[in-house]
Coordinates of C-alpha atoms in Angstrom, one line a residue:
M1 CA 0.0 0.0 0.0
P2 CA 1.5 3.4 -1.0
P3 CA 2.1 6.0 1.7
K4 CA -0.5 8.6 2.6
H5 CA 1.0 11.5 0.5
Y6 CA 2.3 9.3 -2.3
R7 CA 2.4 10.9 -5.7
A8 CA 3.1 8.8 -8.8
P9 CA 6.2 9.9 -10.8
G10 CA 5.3 12.2 -13.6
K11 CA 2.1 13.4 -12.1
K12 CA 1.7 17.1 -11.5
K13 CA 1.4 18.6 -8.0
E14 CA -2.1 19.7 -7.0
G15 CA -3.5 21.9 -4.3
N16 CA -1.3 23.7 -1.8
A17 CA 1.8 21.8 -2.9
A18 CA 1.5 23.4 -6.3
K19 CA 0.9 27.0 -4.9
Y20 CA 3.4 27.2 -2.1
I21 CA 7.1 26.3 -1.6
T22 CA 9.2 26.1 1.6
R23 CA 12.0 28.5 2.3
T24 CA 14.7 25.7 2.0
K25 CA 13.5 24.7 -1.5
A26 CA 13.2 28.4 -2.5
T27 CA 16.9 29.1 -1.6
K28 CA 17.9 25.9 -3.5
Y29 CA 15.8 26.9 -6.5
L30 CA 17.3 30.5 -6.6
Q31 CA 20.8 29.2 -5.8
V32 CA 21.4 31.8 -3.1
S33 CA 22.3 31.8 0.5
L34 CA 19.8 32.4 3.3
N35 CA 21.0 36.0 3.9
T36 CA 20.8 36.9 0.3
F37 CA 17.3 35.4 0.1
R38 CA 16.2 37.5 3.1
K39 CA 17.6 40.6 1.6
L40 CA 15.8 39.9 -1.7
C41 CA 12.5 39.4 0.0
I42 CA 12.8 42.5 2.1
L43 CA 13.7 44.7 -0.9
K44 CA 11.0 43.2 -3.1
G45 CA 8.3 43.2 -0.4
I46 CA 7.8 39.4 -0.5
F47 CA 6.6 37.9 2.8
P48 CA 5.8 34.4 4.0
R49 CA 2.4 32.9 3.5
V50 CA 0.3 30.6 5.7
P51 CA -1.4 27.9 3.5
K52 CA -4.6 26.3 4.8
K53 CA -2.8 22.9 4.9
K54 CA 0.9 22.9 5.6
F55 CA 1.9 19.9 3.5
E56 CA 5.4 19.6 4.9
G57 CA 4.8 20.3 8.5
N58 CA 4.0 23.2 10.8
H59 CA 7.7 23.9 11.5
K60 CA 8.4 25.1 7.9
T61 CA 8.2 28.6 6.5
Y62 CA 6.1 28.8 3.2
Y63 CA 6.3 31.3 0.4
S64 CA 4.1 31.7 -2.7
L65 CA 5.5 29.8 -5.7
K66 CA 4.6 32.7 -8.0
D67 CA 6.6 35.2 -5.9
I68 CA 9.7 32.9 -6.0
T69 CA 9.3 32.5 -9.8
F70 CA 9.3 36.3 -10.1
L71 CA 12.4 36.5 -7.9
A72 CA 14.3 34.1 -10.3
H73 CA 14.0 36.7 -13.1
E74 CA 14.9 39.7 -10.9
P75 CA 17.8 41.8 -12.2
L76 CA 18.8 42.6 -8.6
L77 CA 19.6 39.0 -8.1
E78 CA 22.3 39.1 -10.7
K79 CA 23.8 42.2 -9.1
L80 CA 23.9 40.5 -5.7
R81 CA 25.6 37.5 -7.3
H82 CA 28.3 39.7 -8.9
K83 CA 28.8 41.5 -5.6
R84 CA 29.2 38.2 -3.8
A85 CA 31.8 37.0 -6.4
H86 CA 33.7 40.3 -6.1
E87 CA 33.8 39.9 -2.3
K88 CA 35.3 36.5 -2.8
K89 CA 38.0 38.0 -5.0
V90 CA 38.8 40.6 -2.3
K91 CA 39.0 37.9 0.4
K92 CA 41.3 35.8 -1.7
A93 CA 43.6 38.8 -2.4
K94 CA 43.8 39.6 1.3
A95 CA 44.6 35.9 2.1
R96 CA 47.5 36.1 -0.4
K97 CA 48.6 39.4 1.2
N98 CA 48.3 41.3 -2.0
K99 CA 47.3 44.6 -0.6
E100 CA 47.4 46.5 -3.9
L101 CA 45.0 44.1 -5.6
A102 CA 42.7 44.1 -2.6
E103 CA 42.5 47.9 -2.4
R104 CA 42.0 48.1 -6.2
L105 CA 39.2 45.6 -6.0
L106 CA 37.6 47.4 -3.0
N107 CA 37.5 50.6 -5.0
R108 CA 35.8 48.8 -7.8
M109 CA 33.1 47.2 -5.8
P110 CA 29.9 46.7 -7.9
T111 CA 26.9 48.8 -6.8
Y112 CA 23.2 48.7 -7.4
K113 CA 20.3 51.1 -7.1
L114 CA 16.8 50.6 -5.8
D115 CA 15.0 53.3 -7.9
R116 CA 13.2 50.7 -10.0
L117 CA 12.0 48.8 -7.0
I118 CA 10.5 51.9 -5.5
L119 CA 8.5 52.5 -8.7
E120 CA 7.4 48.9 -8.8
R121 CA 6.2 48.8 -5.2
Y122 CA 4.7 52.3 -5.2
P123 CA 3.1 53.2 -8.6
T124 CA 1.7 56.4 -7.2
F125 CA 2.9 59.0 -4.7
V126 CA 0.0 58.4 -2.4
D127 CA 0.9 54.7 -2.1
A128 CA 4.4 55.7 -0.9
L129 CA 2.8 58.1 1.7
R130 CA 0.6 55.4 3.1
D131 CA 3.6 53.1 3.7
L132 CA 5.8 55.8 5.3
D133 CA 5.1 55.1 9.0
D134 CA 7.6 52.3 9.5
C135 CA 10.1 54.1 7.2
L136 CA 10.1 57.3 9.3
T137 CA 10.3 55.3 12.5
M138 CA 13.3 53.3 11.3
V139 CA 15.1 56.4 9.9
H140 CA 14.6 58.4 13.1
L141 CA 15.8 55.5 15.2
F142 CA 19.1 55.2 13.3
A143 CA 19.5 58.9 13.2
S144 CA 19.7 58.9 17.1
L145 CA 22.4 56.1 17.2
P146 CA 26.0 57.1 18.0
A147 CA 28.2 57.8 15.0
V148 CA 31.4 56.0 16.1
E149 CA 33.9 54.5 13.7
G150 CA 34.4 50.7 14.1
E151 CA 30.8 50.0 15.1
R152 CA 28.5 47.7 13.3
I153 CA 26.8 50.6 11.6
Q154 CA 28.7 52.9 9.2
V155 CA 29.0 56.5 10.2
K156 CA 27.8 57.7 6.8
R157 CA 24.6 55.7 7.1
I158 CA 23.8 57.5 10.4
H159 CA 24.6 60.9 9.0
N160 CA 22.4 60.1 6.0
C161 CA 19.5 59.1 8.3
R162 CA 20.0 62.3 10.3
R163 CA 19.9 64.4 7.1
L164 CA 16.7 62.7 5.8
S165 CA 14.9 63.0 9.1
H166 CA 15.7 66.7 9.3
E167 CA 14.6 67.3 5.8
W168 CA 11.3 65.6 6.5
Q169 CA 10.8 67.6 9.7
A170 CA 11.6 70.9 7.9
F171 CA 8.9 70.2 5.3
I172 CA 6.3 69.3 7.9
S173 CA 7.1 72.4 9.9
R174 CA 7.1 74.7 6.9
T175 CA 3.8 73.4 5.6
H176 CA 2.2 73.3 9.1
S177 CA 1.2 69.6 8.6
L178 CA 1.8 68.4 12.1
R179 CA -1.5 67.4 13.9
K180 CA -0.8 65.4 17.1
T181 CA 2.1 64.7 19.5
F182 CA 2.5 62.5 22.5
I183 CA 5.3 61.8 24.9
S184 CA 5.5 58.1 25.9
V185 CA 8.1 55.8 27.5
K186 CA 9.2 54.6 24.1
G187 CA 9.7 58.1 22.7
I188 CA 7.7 60.9 21.1
Y189 CA 4.8 60.1 18.8
Y190 CA 4.0 62.4 15.9
Q191 CA 1.2 62.4 13.5
A192 CA 1.1 64.6 10.3
E193 CA -1.3 64.9 7.5
V194 CA 0.3 65.1 4.0
Q195 CA -1.9 65.2 0.9
G196 CA -4.8 63.7 2.9
Q197 CA -2.8 60.8 4.3
K198 CA -2.2 60.6 8.1
I199 CA 1.3 59.5 8.8
T200 CA 2.3 58.5 12.3
W201 CA 5.9 57.9 13.4
L202 CA 7.9 57.5 16.6
T203 CA 11.2 59.2 17.5
P204 CA 13.4 58.0 20.4
H205 CA 14.3 60.2 23.3
A206 CA 17.5 62.2 23.1
L207 CA 19.5 59.8 25.3
Q208 CA 22.7 57.9 24.8
Q209 CA 21.9 54.8 22.8
V210 CA 23.8 51.5 23.3
L211 CA 24.0 48.9 20.5
T212 CA 23.0 45.5 22.0
D213 CA 23.8 42.0 20.8
D214 CA 20.2 40.9 20.9
V215 CA 19.2 42.6 17.7
D216 CA 20.1 41.3 14.2
F217 CA 21.4 44.5 12.7
N218 CA 21.9 42.9 9.2
I219 CA 18.2 42.6 8.7
M220 CA 17.5 46.1 10.1
L221 CA 20.2 47.5 7.8
T222 CA 18.5 45.9 4.8
F223 CA 15.2 47.5 5.8
L224 CA 17.1 50.8 6.3
E225 CA 18.7 50.6 2.8
F226 CA 15.3 50.4 1.2
Y227 CA 13.8 53.1 3.5
E228 CA 16.6 55.6 2.9
T229 CA 15.9 55.4 -0.9
L230 CA 12.1 55.7 -0.3
L231 CA 12.4 58.7 2.0
G232 CA 14.8 60.4 -0.4
F233 CA 12.2 60.1 -3.2
V234 CA 9.4 61.3 -1.0
N235 CA 11.4 64.3 0.2
F236 CA 12.3 65.2 -3.4
K237 CA 8.7 65.1 -4.4
L238 CA 7.5 67.1 -1.4
Y239 CA 10.2 69.8 -1.8
N240 CA 9.4 70.3 -5.4
S241 CA 5.7 70.7 -4.5
I242 CA 6.6 73.8 -2.6
N243 CA 9.1 75.1 -5.2
V244 CA 12.2 74.4 -3.1
K245 CA 15.3 72.9 -4.7
Y246 CA 16.4 69.5 -3.5
P247 CA 18.7 68.5 -2.0
P248 CA 19.0 71.6 0.2
I249 CA 22.3 73.4 0.6
L250 CA 22.8 74.5 4.2
D251 CA 24.7 77.2 5.9
P252 CA 28.1 75.7 6.8
R253 CA 28.3 77.9 9.9
L254 CA 25.0 76.5 11.3
E255 CA 25.9 73.0 10.2
A256 CA 29.2 73.2 12.2
L257 CA 27.2 74.3 15.2
A258 CA 24.9 71.2 15.0
A259 CA 21.9 73.4 14.1
E260 CA 21.0 71.5 10.9
L261 CA 17.3 71.6 11.5
Y262 CA 17.3 75.4 12.0
A263 CA 19.5 75.8 8.9
L264 CA 16.9 73.7 6.9
F265 CA 14.1 75.9 8.2
R266 CA 15.8 79.0 6.9
Y267 CA 16.5 77.3 3.6
V268 CA 13.0 76.1 3.1
A269 CA 11.5 79.4 4.2
T270 CA 13.6 81.4 1.7
G271 CA 13.3 78.8 -1.1
S272 CA 9.5 78.4 -0.9
T273 CA 8.9 82.1 -1.4
R274 CA 10.7 82.1 -4.8
K275 CA 9.1 81.1 -8.0
P276 CA 10.8 78.1 -9.8
A277 CA 11.8 80.2 -12.8
E278 CA 13.4 82.8 -10.5
N279 CA 15.7 80.5 -8.6
Q280 CA 19.2 82.0 -8.2
S281 CA 22.4 80.2 -8.8
I282 CA 24.5 79.1 -5.9
S283 CA 28.0 80.4 -6.7
S284 CA 28.7 84.1 -6.4
T285 CA 30.8 84.2 -9.5
E286 CA 27.9 83.0 -11.7
E287 CA 25.6 85.6 -10.0
K288 CA 28.0 88.4 -11.0
K289 CA 28.2 87.2 -14.6
D290 CA 24.5 86.8 -15.1
S291 CA 23.2 89.8 -13.1
D292 CA 22.5 91.9 -16.2
E293 CA 20.6 89.1 -18.0
K294 CA 18.6 88.4 -14.9
M295 CA 17.6 92.1 -14.5
D296 CA 16.4 92.1 -18.0
T297 CA 14.4 88.9 -17.6
C298 CA 12.9 90.2 -14.3
V299 CA 11.9 93.5 -16.0
N300 CA 10.2 91.6 -18.8
E301 CA 8.4 89.3 -16.4
S302 CA 7.3 92.2 -14.3
D303 CA 6.0 94.1 -17.3
L304 CA 4.2 91.0 -18.5
Q305 CA 2.6 90.4 -15.0
L306 CA 1.6 94.1 -14.9
A307 CA 0.0 94.0 -18.3
Q308 CA -2.0 90.9 -17.3
L309 CA -3.1 92.5 -14.0
Q310 CA -4.1 95.7 -15.7
H311 CA -6.2 93.6 -18.1
Q312 CA -8.0 92.1 -15.2
L313 CA -8.1 95.3 -13.1
P314 CA -11.5 96.9 -12.4
S315 CA -11.3 100.7 -13.3
N316 CA -13.5 101.9 -10.4
E317 CA -11.9 100.1 -7.5
P318 CA -8.9 101.9 -5.9
G319 CA -6.9 99.2 -4.1
A320 CA -7.5 96.4 -6.5
L321 CA -4.0 96.2 -8.0
M322 CA -2.4 95.6 -4.5
Q323 CA -5.2 93.1 -3.8
L324 CA -4.5 91.2 -7.0
L325 CA -0.8 91.2 -6.3
E326 CA -1.4 89.8 -2.8
D327 CA -3.7 87.1 -4.2
S328 CA -1.1 86.1 -6.8
N329 CA 1.5 85.6 -4.1
N330 CA -0.8 84.0 -1.5
D331 CA -0.4 80.2 -1.1
D332 CA -3.1 79.8 1.5
D333 CA -6.1 79.7 -0.8
D334 CA -6.3 75.9 -1.0
V335 CA -5.4 75.3 2.7
D336 CA -8.0 73.6 4.9
Q337 CA -9.2 74.9 8.2
D338 CA -7.1 72.4 10.2
T339 CA -3.9 73.8 8.7
I340 CA -5.0 77.4 9.4
E341 CA -5.6 76.5 13.0
C342 CA -2.2 74.9 13.3
K343 CA -0.5 77.8 11.5
T344 CA -1.9 80.4 13.9
L345 CA -1.7 78.6 17.2
F346 CA 1.6 80.1 18.3
K347 CA 1.5 83.1 15.9
N348 CA 3.4 86.2 17.0
L349 CA 4.9 84.3 20.0
K350 CA 8.5 83.9 20.8
F351 CA 9.9 80.9 22.7
F352 CA 13.3 80.4 24.3
L353 CA 14.6 76.9 25.1
S354 CA 16.8 76.3 28.1
R355 CA 19.7 73.9 27.6
E356 CA 18.1 71.1 29.6
V357 CA 15.0 70.7 27.5
P358 CA 14.7 68.4 24.4
R359 CA 15.8 70.9 21.8
E360 CA 15.1 69.0 18.6
A361 CA 11.6 68.0 19.5
L362 CA 10.6 71.6 20.4
L363 CA 12.5 73.1 17.5
F364 CA 10.3 70.9 15.3
I365 CA 7.0 71.4 17.0
I366 CA 6.9 75.2 17.8
P367 CA 7.6 76.4 14.2
A368 CA 5.1 73.9 12.9
F369 CA 2.4 75.8 14.8
G370 CA 3.5 79.3 13.8
G371 CA 5.9 80.2 16.7
V372 CA 9.5 81.5 16.6
V373 CA 12.0 79.7 18.7
S374 CA 15.6 80.2 19.9
W375 CA 18.0 78.4 22.3
E376 CA 21.3 78.9 24.1
G377 CA 24.4 78.9 21.9
E378 CA 25.8 80.4 18.9
G379 CA 23.9 81.0 15.6
T380 CA 20.6 81.5 17.4
P381 CA 17.9 83.9 16.0
F382 CA 17.7 86.0 19.2
E383 CA 19.3 86.0 22.7
E384 CA 17.7 85.1 26.0
T385 CA 17.6 88.8 27.0
D386 CA 15.1 89.6 24.2
E387 CA 12.1 91.4 25.7
D388 CA 9.7 90.0 23.1
I389 CA 10.0 86.5 24.4
A390 CA 6.6 85.3 25.7
Y391 CA 7.5 81.8 27.0
Q392 CA 10.7 80.3 28.2
I393 CA 10.7 76.4 28.3
V394 CA 12.5 75.2 31.4
D395 CA 12.8 71.7 32.9
R396 CA 14.5 72.3 36.2
P397 CA 13.3 72.4 39.8
T398 CA 14.0 76.1 40.3
Q399 CA 14.8 79.1 38.0
G400 CA 17.3 81.6 39.4
H401 CA 17.1 84.7 37.2
K402 CA 13.6 85.5 35.9
F403 CA 12.2 88.1 33.5
L404 CA 8.9 89.5 34.6
S405 CA 7.7 89.9 31.0
R406 CA 7.6 86.1 30.2
H407 CA 6.1 82.9 31.4
Y408 CA 8.4 80.0 32.6
V409 CA 6.7 76.7 31.7
Q410 CA 7.7 73.1 31.4
P411 CA 8.0 71.3 28.0
Q412 CA 4.8 69.4 28.5
W413 CA 2.9 72.7 28.1
V414 CA 3.9 72.9 24.5
F415 CA 2.7 69.3 23.7
D416 CA -0.6 69.8 25.6
C417 CA -1.3 73.1 23.7
V418 CA -0.6 71.4 20.4
N419 CA -3.1 68.6 21.1
A420 CA -5.8 70.9 22.5
R421 CA -5.2 73.5 19.7
I422 CA -5.5 76.4 22.2
I423 CA -3.1 78.2 24.4
L424 CA -3.6 76.6 27.8
P425 CA -3.1 78.5 31.1
A426 CA 0.5 78.4 32.1
D427 CA -0.2 78.3 35.9
A428 CA -0.4 74.5 36.1
Y429 CA 2.9 74.1 34.2
M430 CA 5.1 76.5 36.1
V431 CA 8.6 75.7 37.3
G432 CA 8.8 73.3 40.3
M433 CA 5.1 72.3 40.0
V434 CA 3.8 68.8 39.2
P435 CA 2.1 69.2 35.8
P436 CA -1.3 67.9 34.9
P437 CA -1.6 64.4 33.4
H438 CA -0.3 64.2 29.8
L439 CA -3.3 62.9 27.9
S440 CA -2.9 60.9 24.7
P441 CA -4.6 62.5 21.6
F442 CA -4.7 59.1 19.9
V443 CA -7.4 57.9 22.4
D444 CA -11.1 58.6 21.9
D445 CA -12.5 59.3 25.4
E446 CA -16.1 59.1 24.2
A447 CA -15.6 55.7 22.6
E448 CA -13.7 54.4 25.6
G449 CA -16.6 55.5 27.9
Y450 CA -14.4 57.4 30.4
M451 CA -13.5 61.1 30.3
P452 CA -10.5 62.1 32.5
E453 CA -11.0 65.2 34.7
Y454 CA -8.3 67.2 32.9
A455 CA -9.9 66.3 29.5
E456 CA -13.2 67.9 30.6
T457 CA -11.3 71.0 31.7
I458 CA -9.6 71.2 28.3
K459 CA -13.0 70.8 26.6
Q460 CA -14.4 73.7 28.6
L461 CA -11.4 75.8 27.7
Q462 CA -11.9 75.0 24.0
A463 CA -15.6 75.9 24.2
T464 CA -14.7 79.1 25.9
A465 CA -12.1 79.9 23.2
K466 CA -14.6 79.2 20.4
K467 CA -17.4 80.9 22.3
N468 CA -19.6 77.8 22.1
V469 CA -22.1 76.4 24.6
M470 CA -20.8 73.4 26.4
P471 CA -23.0 70.2 26.5
L472 CA -24.6 69.3 29.8
P473 CA -22.2 67.5 32.2
D474 CA -22.5 63.8 32.8
L475 CA -24.5 63.3 29.6
D476 CA -23.6 60.0 27.9
N477 CA -24.5 58.5 24.5
Q478 CA -26.5 55.9 26.4
D479 CA -28.6 58.7 27.9
L480 CA -29.3 60.2 24.5
A481 CA -30.4 56.8 23.3
D482 CA -32.8 56.2 26.2
P483 CA -35.1 59.2 26.8
Q484 CA -36.1 57.9 30.2
N485 CA -32.7 59.0 31.6
L486 CA -33.1 62.5 30.0
I487 CA -36.6 62.8 31.6
A488 CA -35.2 61.8 35.0
D489 CA -32.4 64.4 34.6
G490 CA -34.8 67.1 33.6
V491 CA -33.4 67.5 30.1
M492 CA -36.7 66.9 28.4
D493 CA -39.8 69.0 29.1
R494 CA -42.1 67.7 31.8
T495 CA -45.3 67.9 29.6
Q496 CA -43.6 65.8 26.9
A497 CA -42.5 63.3 29.5
N498 CA -46.1 62.9 30.8
E499 CA -47.5 62.5 27.3
A500 CA -44.9 59.8 26.5
A501 CA -45.7 58.0 29.8
E502 CA -49.5 58.1 29.1
E503 CA -49.2 56.7 25.6
R504 CA -47.0 53.9 26.9
R505 CA -49.5 53.0 29.6
K506 CA -52.4 53.0 27.1
L507 CA -50.5 50.6 24.8
Q508 CA -49.8 48.3 27.7
L509 CA -53.5 48.3 28.6
L510 CA -54.6 47.5 25.1
E511 CA -52.1 44.7 24.8
K512 CA -53.3 43.2 28.2
Q513 CA -56.9 43.4 27.0
Y514 CA -56.1 41.6 23.8
H515 CA -54.4 38.8 25.6
D516 CA -57.3 38.5 28.1
E517 CA -59.9 38.2 25.3
L518 CA -57.8 35.7 23.5
K519 CA -57.6 33.5 26.7
M520 CA -61.4 33.8 27.2
E521 CA -62.1 32.8 23.7
M522 CA -60.0 29.7 24.0
S523 CA -61.7 28.8 27.3
G524 CA -65.2 29.2 25.8
I525 CA -66.6 32.1 27.8
T526 CA -69.5 33.9 26.1
Y527 CA -69.8 37.7 25.5
S528 CA -72.6 38.2 28.0
A529 CA -70.5 36.7 30.8
T530 CA -67.8 39.0 29.8
L531 CA -70.0 42.1 30.1
S532 CA -71.1 41.0 33.6
N533 CA -67.5 40.5 34.6
K534 CA -66.7 43.9 33.3
K535 CA -69.2 45.6 35.6
S536 CA -67.7 43.8 38.6
E537 CA -64.3 44.8 37.5
N538 CA -65.2 48.4 37.1
S539 CA -66.6 48.5 40.6
G540 CA -63.2 47.6 42.0
S541 CA -60.9 50.1 43.6
E542 CA -58.3 52.1 41.7
E543 CA -55.6 50.5 43.7
M544 CA -56.5 47.0 42.5
Q545 CA -56.6 48.3 39.0
H546 CA -53.0 49.7 39.3
K547 CA -51.9 46.4 40.7
D548 CA -53.2 44.5 37.7
E549 CA -51.2 46.8 35.4
V550 CA -47.9 45.1 35.0
V551 CA -45.1 47.2 33.4
V552 CA -42.4 45.1 31.9
P553 CA -38.9 46.7 32.5
V554 CA -37.1 47.9 29.4
S555 CA -34.0 46.0 30.3
T556 CA -35.9 42.7 30.4
E557 CA -37.5 43.4 27.0
K558 CA -34.1 44.2 25.5
N559 CA -32.6 40.9 26.9
D560 CA -35.5 38.9 25.4
E561 CA -35.0 40.6 22.0
D562 CA -31.3 39.7 22.2
D563 CA -32.0 36.1 23.1
R564 CA -34.5 35.8 20.2
A565 CA -31.9 37.3 17.8
K566 CA -29.3 34.9 18.9
L567 CA -31.5 31.9 18.0
Y568 CA -31.6 32.9 14.3
M569 CA -27.8 33.5 14.2
S570 CA -25.3 31.1 12.7
R571 CA -22.6 29.6 15.0
K572 CA -20.0 31.9 13.6
K573 CA -22.0 35.1 14.0
R574 CA -23.1 34.0 17.4
G575 CA -19.5 33.6 18.5
L576 CA -18.6 37.0 17.0
Y577 CA -21.5 38.6 18.8
E578 CA -20.5 37.1 22.1
A579 CA -16.9 38.2 21.6
I580 CA -18.2 41.8 21.1
E581 CA -20.2 41.5 24.2
I582 CA -17.2 40.3 26.2
S583 CA -15.1 43.2 24.8
N584 CA -17.8 45.8 25.8
Q585 CA -18.0 44.3 29.3
R586 CA -14.3 44.5 29.7
K587 CA -14.4 48.1 28.6
K588 CA -17.1 48.8 31.2
D589 CA -15.1 47.1 33.9
K590 CA -12.1 49.1 33.0
V591 CA -14.1 52.3 33.2
A592 CA -15.5 51.3 36.6
L593 CA -12.0 50.6 37.8
L594 CA -10.8 54.0 36.7
K595 CA -13.7 55.7 38.4
E596 CA -13.0 53.8 41.6
R597 CA -9.4 54.8 41.5
K598 CA -10.4 58.4 40.9
R599 CA -12.8 58.3 43.8
K600 CA -10.2 56.9 46.2
A601 CA -7.6 59.4 45.0
S602 CA -10.0 62.3 45.6
A603 CA -10.9 60.8 49.0
S604 CA -7.3 60.6 50.1
K605 CA -6.6 64.2 49.0
S606 CA -9.6 65.5 50.9
G607 CA -8.9 63.3 54.0

């Protein structure tokens, strides 16, 4: 008798065996090592699959056979093979102690580009923006690592990551696209909105990072290689969208002072105001040579614009020419309301950062919301003694010298103002005080069913700033769904409540009468006997009549309806419904626990 999975020779494979292939067979089919196979899969975006039936055991890793067939014809595979052969030549030359040949071979190491793979994986720019979360997190992580020679990570890779991350932050800050920030134990979370896509990434805290042996840096460096290319393309596209030349050329003085982000802000701010046709050349010698030609072209362009504007100018309106000029240079026509709010949050406010605060995070956030920021050191926009400074960010127990014309606040105040979209009172964030709880903007309090006390305070401040009427306190979505709760709280009018109660009582009486008549008809009681029984019933007291009226509770009716609905469900839907009920019950228990903790904390404070 043949074995269970016996297949006659010459017969084609069927089912999962024909659709999937194990990793060991895939490496043998491609004739590559495991490290090269992993690198190919990461760069091409090929991931393992889970077939319904694992025909070679559960301990195997399976891939789609179609993906492996595509990999066999990948041009990058040939490049990697050439590179591996070249590395063998270098190794052989070093073993023979032929240093000249080894150096010559190292200088001629074959290279490859990932431009074509970027276009294959992301046909449109929106696709690249959707997949940018992990890319930004990885690039910001490597940008914070120590750039030390002799480590497992090359110094130029870390400098490149730092440059790409600063270019991204400069664009987000210039276009005021930042929406949410949150400080956590892992780092600082940011969320920006670029061309309608919400992008969330995590940056580590500005602490000394140590490279551990628990992490396989070879795999992470392969991901980083792809993400560096992707972020470079995205930055190029975004910078061109605001008429700024890419890559940016920074001020060498600021770059030497480790103020690359501020230098990028200045470059983007000056570059985005120029028209693409009016971009100046970089070298001063070329500027001197072409100055006369540029003056002529500028005069011609200005004459052409003036003629066009005079053609559109109404003759009877005195300031129309200036208005048209402002409209032609205004870039905020197509900006949504959210961007306008972010742009004007810290407008006309000056901030100064003390040396102990996280400078890069605040230097990124404050300009993104319209503020002007400076810090201690050389190359700063203004000094600490500037009288126009409104807020100084301090993170120390006490502050020695104080200026009476400014507020001294902790860094959390900036993050809370950004999330609330209003200028919060600085009294709770003063130096030496315990700040209020830092609430996450990524949590929906209404959906969770619990509103923290400070969140309610922020809502009231937001309503006061917008001059809106606040909703009634302690009003839940469940109360709005059940009008009985609103009647009890006095939200609904008393006459309307009485009318609703009367109609409900009448319906219950009619339903009871119908059931009684149906029972009498089944028992064979005549109509005359019914009339005589009615007279005796009418002579009864009103108390007995109210006792006979049985009001079914709403909760019991709802439970009965749920039970009846469960009977008509399939097993799969019933299990899903029960899982939803368990999840809702856990959420209610969590809310009850939070309320109990809040009650105990308030009792301990008062006691």
